[in-house]
Amino acid sequence: MSHTLGIRQAQKQKTRQALLDAALQLLEEQSLSSLGLREVTRAVGVAPTAFYRHFRDTADLGVALVEEALGSLHTALTALLSATGDSAGEDDGEERIAATVDLIAAYVRTHPAHVRFIAREKHGGVQAVRAAIGGQLALFAQEVKDQFAREPEAAGWAEDDLLMLAGMYVDHMVMTASALMEAEGDPGAAERVAATARRQLRLVGLGRRHWLDEH
């Protein structure tokens, strides 16, 4: 019995992933608000009723795509910040700056459809998806703030100021990802975007070091 249940669960997960993959591909040509569930099920080759075994509606599917697109980045970003924490205040934080831009560039290269989906739906017409994206970005900011708070440079900082700094860091990551998507297929343009992103992060780091001079 348990073996049979295991097979069914695996098949259910396979179908769910197929629906997500099909939706992501269809969303390359349209917004989520115009996507019909019949389009998705037709692409997968399942009956429309099968859709409801996995998602309440297309908005629910969109939220799942947000979690798929951004969820894996939490571990990578936390690991990066932790690994570069000891050297964040040295050499203008060059190790962290380079690692951050490299992380974004690698993610854009390996998950272009997810990045385009997030960029389009961040201000799209499906409220639940906008809220899910906002929630994920807020969680990123909190994670960044928690790491910053553990570093010597944070001594004397107010919690709100640290969160503001972390939010700037996350906003910069989103902006850089969007710019790299626009430079897709042009290595020279992509490197110019990366170089600009590194310079911008140096400015953020400079402001961080001198923030308390006036406060």
Backbone as CSV, one residue per row, in Angstrom:
resi,resn,N_x,N_y,N_z,CA_x,CA_y,CA_z,C_x,C_y,C_z
1,MET,0.827,-1.206,0.000,0.000,0.000,0.000,0.868,1.265,0.000
2,SER,1.873,1.307,0.886,2.728,2.485,0.976,3.485,2.715,-0.327
3,HIS,3.877,1.605,-0.996,4.568,1.732,-2.280,3.650,2.369,-3.313
4,THR,2.388,1.937,-3.328,1.415,2.497,-4.271,1.187,3.974,-4.006
5,LEU,1.072,4.340,-2.726,0.885,5.739,-2.362,2.090,6.577,-2.777
6,GLY,3.274,5.973,-2.633,4.486,6.676,-3.032,4.509,6.965,-4.516
7,ILE,4.070,5.996,-5.315,4.015,6.163,-6.770,3.016,7.257,-7.134
8,ARG,1.844,7.217,-6.477,0.819,8.228,-6.756,1.296,9.623,-6.398
9,GLN,1.972,9.723,-5.259,2.478,11.025,-4.832,3.525,11.548,-5.804
10,ALA,4.383,10.656,-6.286,5.413,11.053,-7.242,4.779,11.519,-8.550
11,GLN,3.734,10.802,-8.979,3.040,11.178,-10.212,2.331,12.516,-10.044
12,LYS,1.754,12.729,-8.861,1.076,13.997,-8.589,2.070,15.147,-8.633
13,GLN,3.228,14.936,-8.028,4.259,15.979,-8.033,4.761,16.230,-9.443
14,LYS,4.877,15.167,-10.232,5.333,15.303,-11.617,4.345,16.137,-12.424
15,THR,3.050,15.872,-12.229,2.026,16.629,-12.947,2.035,18.091,-12.514
16,ARG,2.162,18.318,-11.216,2.200,19.689,-10.704,3.362,20.454,-11.323
17,GLN,4.542,19.826,-11.377,5.708,20.489,-11.948,5.504,20.739,-13.435
18,ALA,4.862,19.791,-14.123,4.593,19.968,-15.550,3.671,21.155,-15.783
19,LEU,2.693,21.357,-14.915,1.797,22.507,-15.025,2.566,23.816,-14.809
20,LEU,3.454,23.825,-13.821,4.273,25.012,-13.572,5.182,25.316,-14.768
21,ASP,5.814,24.283,-15.303,6.725,24.476,-16.431,5.980,24.983,-17.661
22,ALA,4.796,24.402,-17.914,4.000,24.813,-19.068,3.541,26.256,-18.915
23,ALA,3.104,26.611,-17.711,2.655,27.981,-17.468,3.799,28.968,-17.671
24,LEU,4.967,28.629,-17.166,6.113,29.521,-17.301,6.449,29.754,-18.772
25,GLN,6.347,28.699,-19.570,6.630,28.836,-20.993,5.571,29.703,-21.677
26,LEU,4.316,29.478,-21.338,3.238,30.275,-21.930,3.338,31.743,-21.522
27,LEU,3.847,31.980,-20.323,3.951,33.349,-19.818,5.084,34.136,-20.467
28,GLU,5.856,33.495,-21.303,6.857,34.231,-22.075,6.175,35.150,-23.089
29,GLU,4.931,34.817,-23.449,4.225,35.558,-24.485,3.038,36.357,-23.973
30,GLN,2.728,36.266,-22.700,1.556,36.953,-22.163,1.705,37.149,-20.660
31,SER,0.793,37.929,-20.099,0.795,38.150,-18.659,-0.032,37.082,-17.968
32,LEU,0.163,36.946,-16.670,-0.585,35.949,-15.907,-2.077,36.255,-15.912
33,SER,-2.443,37.528,-15.904,-3.863,37.884,-15.865,-4.606,37.449,-17.115
34,SER,-3.888,37.205,-18.210,-4.534,36.757,-19.455,-4.395,35.258,-19.679
35,LEU,-3.684,34.573,-18.798,-3.451,33.140,-18.967,-4.682,32.347,-18.533
36,GLY,-5.115,31.427,-19.388,-6.241,30.569,-19.056,-5.766,29.200,-18.599
37,LEU,-6.452,28.626,-17.611,-6.010,27.316,-17.115,-6.131,26.247,-18.193
38,ARG,-7.087,26.411,-19.124,-7.211,25.429,-20.211,-5.989,25.445,-21.123
39,GLU,-5.382,26.619,-21.290,-4.143,26.685,-22.060,-3.066,25.839,-21.402
40,VAL,-2.985,25.954,-20.089,-1.947,25.246,-19.342,-2.183,23.745,-19.391
41,THR,-3.416,23.324,-19.118,-3.691,21.879,-19.108,-3.560,21.285,-20.504
42,ARG,-3.906,22.059,-21.532,-3.752,21.570,-22.903,-2.280,21.354,-23.218
43,ALA,-1.428,22.252,-22.748,0.006,22.119,-23.007,0.589,20.895,-22.312
44,VAL,0.035,20.548,-21.157,0.525,19.389,-20.404,-0.102,18.093,-20.892
45,GLY,-1.325,18.214,-21.450,-2.028,17.021,-21.916,-2.862,16.365,-20.841
46,VAL,-3.413,17.179,-19.930,-4.290,16.658,-18.884,-5.631,17.377,-18.968
47,ALA,-6.648,16.791,-18.359,-7.973,17.391,-18.350,-7.975,18.653,-17.479
48,PRO,-8.797,19.648,-17.820,-8.864,20.872,-17.002,-9.160,20.598,-15.530
49,THR,-9.938,19.564,-15.254,-10.250,19.252,-13.852,-9.002,18.872,-13.066
50,ALA,-7.988,18.347,-13.761,-6.750,17.944,-13.085,-6.023,19.160,-12.505
51,PHE,-6.240,20.317,-13.118,-5.591,21.537,-12.639,-5.939,21.801,-11.179
52,TYR,-7.217,21.573,-10.834,-7.696,21.910,-9.499,-7.211,20.946,-8.420
53,ARG,-6.575,19.879,-8.813,-5.955,19.002,-7.810,-4.654,19.600,-7.293
54,HIS,-4.171,20.611,-7.975,-2.874,21.200,-7.623,-2.966,22.682,-7.269
55,PHE,-3.857,23.409,-7.925,-3.964,24.858,-7.712,-5.428,25.277,-7.671
56,ARG,-5.725,26.291,-6.867,-7.100,26.787,-6.772,-7.500,27.519,-8.051
57,ASP,-6.558,28.262,-8.612,-6.802,29.059,-9.812,-5.451,29.484,-10.374
58,THR,-5.464,30.299,-11.438,-4.190,30.706,-12.038,-3.404,31.633,-11.113
59,ALA,-4.104,32.374,-10.252,-3.381,33.213,-9.286,-2.592,32.344,-8.328
60,ASP,-3.177,31.251,-7.880,-2.493,30.319,-6.987,-1.285,29.702,-7.686
61,LEU,-1.448,29.386,-8.960,-0.318,28.876,-9.747,0.777,29.934,-9.836
62,GLY,0.375,31.195,-10.025,1.359,32.277,-10.096,2.149,32.430,-8.812
63,VAL,1.461,32.290,-7.673,2.153,32.361,-6.379,3.173,31.232,-6.266
64,ALA,2.788,30.042,-6.743,3.714,28.904,-6.722,4.929,29.185,-7.603
65,LEU,4.725,29.856,-8.738,5.846,30.220,-9.602,6.771,31.233,-8.919
66,VAL,6.194,32.143,-8.154,7.014,33.101,-7.401,7.899,32.355,-6.410
67,GLU,7.303,31.415,-5.683,8.066,30.644,-4.700,9.151,29.822,-5.380
68,GLU,8.831,29.268,-6.559,9.821,28.492,-7.302,10.942,29.399,-7.797
69,ALA,10.591,30.590,-8.257,11.576,31.501,-8.831,12.521,32.070,-7.790
70,LEU,11.994,32.417,-6.618,12.795,33.128,-5.625,13.194,32.292,-4.416
71,GLY,12.477,31.198,-4.185,12.748,30.406,-2.986,14.163,29.884,-2.899
72,SER,14.699,29.405,-4.006,16.041,28.823,-3.977,17.123,29.869,-3.744
73,LEU,16.804,31.137,-3.990,17.800,32.180,-3.828,18.084,32.500,-2.364
74,HIS,17.143,32.175,-1.475,17.352,32.507,-0.064,18.604,31.820,0.488
75,THR,18.723,30.526,0.228,19.877,29.780,0.723,21.173,30.317,0.127
76,ALA,21.144,30.592,-1.191,22.354,31.069,-1.861,22.771,32.442,-1.336
77,LEU,21.805,33.334,-1.151,22.131,34.677,-0.680,22.623,34.660,0.761
78,THR,21.959,33.879,1.601,22.381,33.782,2.999,23.795,33.225,3.099
79,ALA,24.082,32.204,2.290,25.419,31.608,2.300,26.466,32.614,1.831
80,LEU,26.133,33.374,0.801,27.066,34.373,0.280,27.382,35.433,1.341
81,LEU,26.334,35.962,1.966,26.545,37.014,2.960,27.339,36.501,4.154
82,SER,27.037,35.277,4.565,27.745,34.697,5.695,29.215,34.459,5.357
83,ALA,29.470,33.953,4.150,30.841,33.635,3.741,31.700,34.880,3.588
84,THR,31.067,35.997,3.227,31.835,37.229,3.014,31.712,38.188,4.198
85,GLY,31.083,37.743,5.272,30.861,38.612,6.424,32.135,39.103,7.064
86,ASP,33.119,38.233,7.204,34.365,38.614,7.882,35.160,39.653,7.096
87,SER,34.962,39.661,5.774,35.748,40.584,4.948,34.906,41.729,4.406
88,ALA,33.663,41.853,4.901,32.760,42.865,4.348,33.295,44.280,4.515
89,GLY,34.068,44.514,5.569,34.578,45.861,5.792,35.978,46.077,5.255
90,GLU,36.560,45.072,4.655,37.923,45.162,4.151,37.934,45.410,2.648
91,ASP,38.919,46.187,2.174,39.077,46.438,0.746,37.768,46.894,0.109
92,ASP,37.022,47.738,0.849,35.736,48.248,0.365,34.736,47.126,0.082
93,GLY,34.922,45.974,0.751,33.976,44.877,0.573,33.985,44.283,-0.816
94,GLU,35.130,44.311,-1.490,35.192,43.868,-2.888,34.774,42.410,-3.062
95,GLU,35.132,41.556,-2.091,34.765,40.145,-2.218,33.241,39.987,-2.237
96,ARG,32.569,40.674,-1.331,31.103,40.585,-1.275,30.479,41.202,-2.524
97,ILE,31.001,42.333,-2.951,30.465,42.998,-4.137,30.551,42.087,-5.354
98,ALA,31.739,41.518,-5.586,31.927,40.638,-6.740,31.041,39.404,-6.647
99,ALA,30.955,38.818,-5.446,30.154,37.613,-5.268,28.674,37.890,-5.476
100,THR,28.201,39.055,-5.029,26.797,39.405,-5.201,26.442,39.552,-6.670
101,VAL,27.234,40.292,-7.402,26.961,40.488,-8.832,27.081,39.166,-9.586
102,ASP,28.050,38.347,-9.226,28.194,37.037,-9.871,26.978,36.149,-9.597
103,LEU,26.451,36.212,-8.369,25.271,35.417,-8.026,24.074,35.822,-8.883
104,ILE,23.869,37.122,-9.019,22.749,37.605,-9.828,22.926,37.198,-11.285
105,ALA,24.120,37.391,-11.819,24.375,37.062,-13.221,24.170,35.575,-13.490
106,ALA,24.624,34.734,-12.571,24.467,33.289,-12.733,22.993,32.906,-12.709
107,TYR,22.221,33.540,-11.818,20.804,33.216,-11.731,20.067,33.644,-12.998
108,VAL,20.403,34.800,-13.532,19.772,35.260,-14.772,20.090,34.308,-15.917
109,ARG,21.331,33.816,-15.963,21.717,32.886,-17.030,20.969,31.559,-16.922
110,THR,20.784,31.063,-15.706,20.204,29.726,-15.527,18.686,29.727,-15.383
111,HIS,18.092,30.894,-15.043,16.641,30.954,-14.846,16.042,32.179,-15.558
112,PRO,16.314,32.346,-16.840,15.838,33.563,-17.517,14.325,33.708,-17.526
113,ALA,13.600,32.604,-17.714,12.133,32.695,-17.763,11.566,33.101,-16.411
114,HIS,12.156,32.594,-15.335,11.707,32.984,-13.999,11.961,34.472,-13.747
115,VAL,13.115,34.956,-14.175,13.458,36.364,-13.964,12.500,37.253,-14.753
116,ARG,12.196,36.878,-15.991,11.254,37.667,-16.790,9.871,37.655,-16.154
117,PHE,9.464,36.510,-15.622,8.160,36.408,-14.964,8.084,37.355,-13.764
118,ILE,9.107,37.335,-12.912,9.107,38.196,-11.728,9.118,39.666,-12.138
119,ALA,9.951,40.016,-13.115,10.046,41.411,-13.548,8.715,41.914,-14.089
120,ARG,8.006,41.063,-14.835,6.725,41.469,-15.427,5.611,41.522,-14.396
121,GLU,5.547,40.520,-13.525,4.421,40.411,-12.602,4.605,41.212,-11.320
122,LYS,5.808,41.749,-11.095,6.051,42.566,-9.897,5.076,43.736,-9.835
123,HIS,4.691,44.233,-11.008,3.716,45.323,-11.073,2.539,44.906,-11.954
124,GLY,2.278,43.607,-12.021,1.224,43.083,-12.873,-0.160,43.207,-12.274
125,GLY,-1.121,42.587,-12.954,-2.512,42.758,-12.578,-3.063,41.747,-11.599
126,VAL,-2.246,40.802,-11.133,-2.734,39.772,-10.209,-2.231,40.117,-8.810
127,GLN,-3.137,40.563,-7.961,-2.753,41.078,-6.650,-2.036,40.046,-5.796
128,ALA,-2.524,38.802,-5.819,-1.925,37.752,-4.992,-0.466,37.512,-5.375
129,VAL,-0.177,37.626,-6.661,1.190,37.408,-7.134,2.068,38.612,-6.774
130,ARG,1.535,39.812,-6.934,2.297,40.995,-6.510,2.631,40.905,-5.028
131,ALA,1.654,40.473,-4.232,1.882,40.349,-2.789,2.924,39.282,-2.493
132,ALA,2.899,38.171,-3.241,3.871,37.098,-3.028,5.281,37.571,-3.362
133,ILE,5.421,38.324,-4.447,6.728,38.859,-4.813,7.206,39.844,-3.749
134,GLY,6.296,40.727,-3.327,6.655,41.676,-2.277,7.061,40.977,-0.996
135,GLY,6.351,39.907,-0.649,6.689,39.153,0.558,8.054,38.500,0.466
136,GLN,8.364,37.941,-0.698,9.678,37.323,-0.888,10.794,38.364,-0.797
137,LEU,10.600,39.535,-1.409,11.623,40.573,-1.361,11.789,41.117,0.061
138,ALA,10.666,41.217,0.786,10.749,41.653,2.183,11.515,40.642,3.027
139,LEU,11.312,39.349,2.735,12.039,38.310,3.456,13.526,38.378,3.145
140,PHE,13.859,38.631,1.869,15.264,38.825,1.506,15.864,39.969,2.311
141,ALA,15.142,41.079,2.374,15.650,42.253,3.100,15.876,41.931,4.572
142,GLN,14.967,41.159,5.172,15.120,40.783,6.569,16.344,39.897,6.766
143,GLU,16.553,38.964,5.838,17.709,38.071,5.921,19.019,38.852,5.772
144,VAL,19.026,39.797,4.857,20.216,40.630,4.669,20.459,41.472,5.917
145,LYS,19.399,42.052,6.461,19.529,42.864,7.672,20.095,42.051,8.828
146,ASP,19.604,40.818,8.986,20.081,39.964,10.078,21.578,39.692,9.944
147,GLN,22.045,39.491,8.702,23.472,39.259,8.499,24.269,40.539,8.765
148,PHE,23.788,41.661,8.253,24.473,42.930,8.501,24.595,43.212,10.001
149,ALA,23.530,42.880,10.744,23.511,43.165,12.185,24.595,42.411,12.929
150,ARG,25.072,41.292,12.373,26.105,40.494,13.034,27.513,41.001,12.748
151,GLU,27.630,41.991,11.871,28.945,42.447,11.448,29.388,43.682,12.236
152,PRO,30.689,43.856,12.451,31.190,44.981,13.269,30.730,46.345,12.766
153,GLU,30.564,46.479,11.441,30.182,47.773,10.871,28.792,48.218,11.321
154,ALA,28.009,47.272,11.855,26.639,47.601,12.270,26.572,48.168,13.677
155,ALA,27.690,48.232,14.378,27.686,48.739,15.752,27.136,50.159,15.791
156,GLY,26.125,50.364,16.613,25.537,51.684,16.758,24.394,51.977,15.811
157,TRP,24.130,51.049,14.872,23.053,51.263,13.911,21.692,50.973,14.542
158,ALA,20.690,51.756,14.171,19.310,51.476,14.574,18.755,50.358,13.685
159,GLU,17.817,49.596,14.220,17.223,48.485,13.468,16.593,48.979,12.166
160,ASP,15.870,50.094,12.235,15.210,50.616,11.040,16.224,51.008,9.967
161,ASP,17.350,51.553,10.394,18.371,51.955,9.428,19.017,50.733,8.774
162,LEU,19.251,49.700,9.558,19.799,48.467,8.990,18.838,47.854,7.978
163,LEU,17.548,47.882,8.295,16.558,47.321,7.372,16.482,48.160,6.104
164,MET,16.615,49.477,6.252,16.633,50.343,5.075,17.826,50.008,4.188
165,LEU,18.991,49.832,4.802,20.186,49.461,4.043,19.990,48.128,3.335
166,ALA,19.434,47.149,4.048,19.193,45.833,3.460,18.212,45.933,2.298
167,GLY,17.199,46.775,2.443,16.244,46.969,1.356,16.897,47.551,0.117
168,MET,17.834,48.479,0.316,18.584,49.035,-0.813,19.398,47.945,-1.511
169,TYR,19.982,47.069,-0.720,20.788,45.975,-1.250,19.919,45.055,-2.116
170,VAL,18.727,44.712,-1.606,17.815,43.826,-2.340,17.278,44.525,-3.583
171,ASP,16.895,45.797,-3.456,16.413,46.535,-4.622,17.479,46.585,-5.704
172,HIS,18.721,46.726,-5.285,19.817,46.760,-6.255,19.937,45.422,-6.973
173,MET,19.756,44.322,-6.256,19.812,42.999,-6.881,18.726,42.851,-7.942
174,VAL,17.516,43.301,-7.617,16.401,43.218,-8.568,16.686,44.070,-9.795
175,MET,17.161,45.289,-9.572,17.480,46.199,-10.674,18.573,45.613,-11.572
176,THR,19.580,45.019,-10.955,20.673,44.432,-11.725,20.183,43.243,-12.547
177,ALA,19.341,42.409,-11.964,18.789,41.263,-12.692,18.006,41.731,-13.915
178,SER,17.194,42.773,-13.755,16.416,43.299,-14.879,17.335,43.843,-15.970
179,ALA,18.374,44.557,-15.570,19.307,45.115,-16.547,20.058,44.019,-17.285
180,LEU,20.422,42.960,-16.579,21.113,41.845,-17.224,20.194,41.124,-18.201
181,MET,18.901,41.055,-17.889,17.960,40.434,-18.821,17.883,41.244,-20.113
182,GLU,17.888,42.563,-19.985,17.839,43.418,-21.167,19.102,43.273,-22.013
183,ALA,20.201,42.914,-21.362,21.471,42.745,-22.081,21.667,41.321,-22.584
184,GLU,20.641,40.488,-22.448,20.748,39.076,-22.828,21.208,38.937,-24.278
185,GLY,22.193,38.085,-24.494,22.700,37.848,-25.842,23.815,38.787,-26.272
186,ASP,24.133,39.745,-25.435,25.196,40.707,-25.754,26.213,40.694,-24.616
187,PRO,27.268,39.875,-24.725,28.247,39.758,-23.635,28.856,41.101,-23.226
188,GLY,29.101,41.965,-24.190,29.681,43.261,-23.867,28.746,44.105,-23.025
189,ALA,27.469,44.114,-23.397,26.483,44.878,-22.636,26.307,44.284,-21.240
190,ALA,26.327,42.956,-21.146,26.182,42.304,-19.843,27.327,42.660,-18.921
191,GLU,28.537,42.720,-19.459,29.688,43.083,-18.620,29.606,44.538,-18.182
192,ARG,29.090,45.398,-19.057,28.928,46.805,-18.669,27.896,46.923,-17.543
193,VAL,26.830,46.144,-17.621,25.829,46.139,-16.551,26.470,45.666,-15.245
194,ALA,27.243,44.582,-15.328,27.891,44.038,-14.127,28.872,45.038,-13.533
195,ALA,29.631,45.716,-14.397,30.599,46.706,-13.911,29.879,47.860,-13.210
196,THR,28.771,48.311,-13.794,27.992,49.378,-13.174,27.422,48.926,-11.834
197,ALA,26.943,47.682,-11.794,26.376,47.136,-10.551,27.423,47.092,-9.450
198,ARG,28.646,46.714,-9.811,29.713,46.669,-8.803,30.030,48.078,-8.294
199,ARG,30.046,49.062,-9.180,30.306,50.440,-8.757,29.197,50.942,-7.838
200,GLN,27.957,50.609,-8.169,26.833,51.046,-7.341,26.904,50.436,-5.940
201,LEU,27.303,49.172,-5.867,27.434,48.535,-4.559,28.573,49.153,-3.753
202,ARG,29.614,49.615,-4.432,30.694,50.310,-3.719,30.162,51.600,-3.092
203,LEU,29.274,52.290,-3.811,28.674,53.502,-3.256,27.810,53.180,-2.038
204,VAL,27.063,52.068,-2.120,26.260,51.645,-0.974,27.177,51.349,0.214
205,GLY,28.290,50.659,-0.060,29.242,50.335,1.000,29.877,51.579,1.599
206,LEU,30.161,52.559,0.747,30.738,53.813,1.235,29.752,54.524,2.162
207,GLY,28.513,54.559,1.752,27.495,55.167,2.593,27.319,54.437,3.902
208,ARG,27.444,53.115,3.855,27.314,52.318,5.083,28.407,52.676,6.083
209,ARG,29.632,52.828,5.591,30.746,53.094,6.499,30.658,54.467,7.149
210,HIS,30.008,55.421,6.451,29.989,56.791,6.959,28.612,57.232,7.441
211,TRP,27.664,56.302,7.486,26.296,56.658,7.877,26.257,57.284,9.271
212,LEU,27.005,56.715,10.193,26.947,57.192,11.583,27.718,58.486,11.798
213,ASP,28.484,58.919,10.791,29.219,60.180,10.930,28.276,61.358,11.145
214,GLU,27.093,61.261,10.520,26.123,62.341,10.639,24.963,61.978,11.556
215,HIS,25.008,60.783,12.141,23.922,60.330,13.010,24.515,59.888,14.348
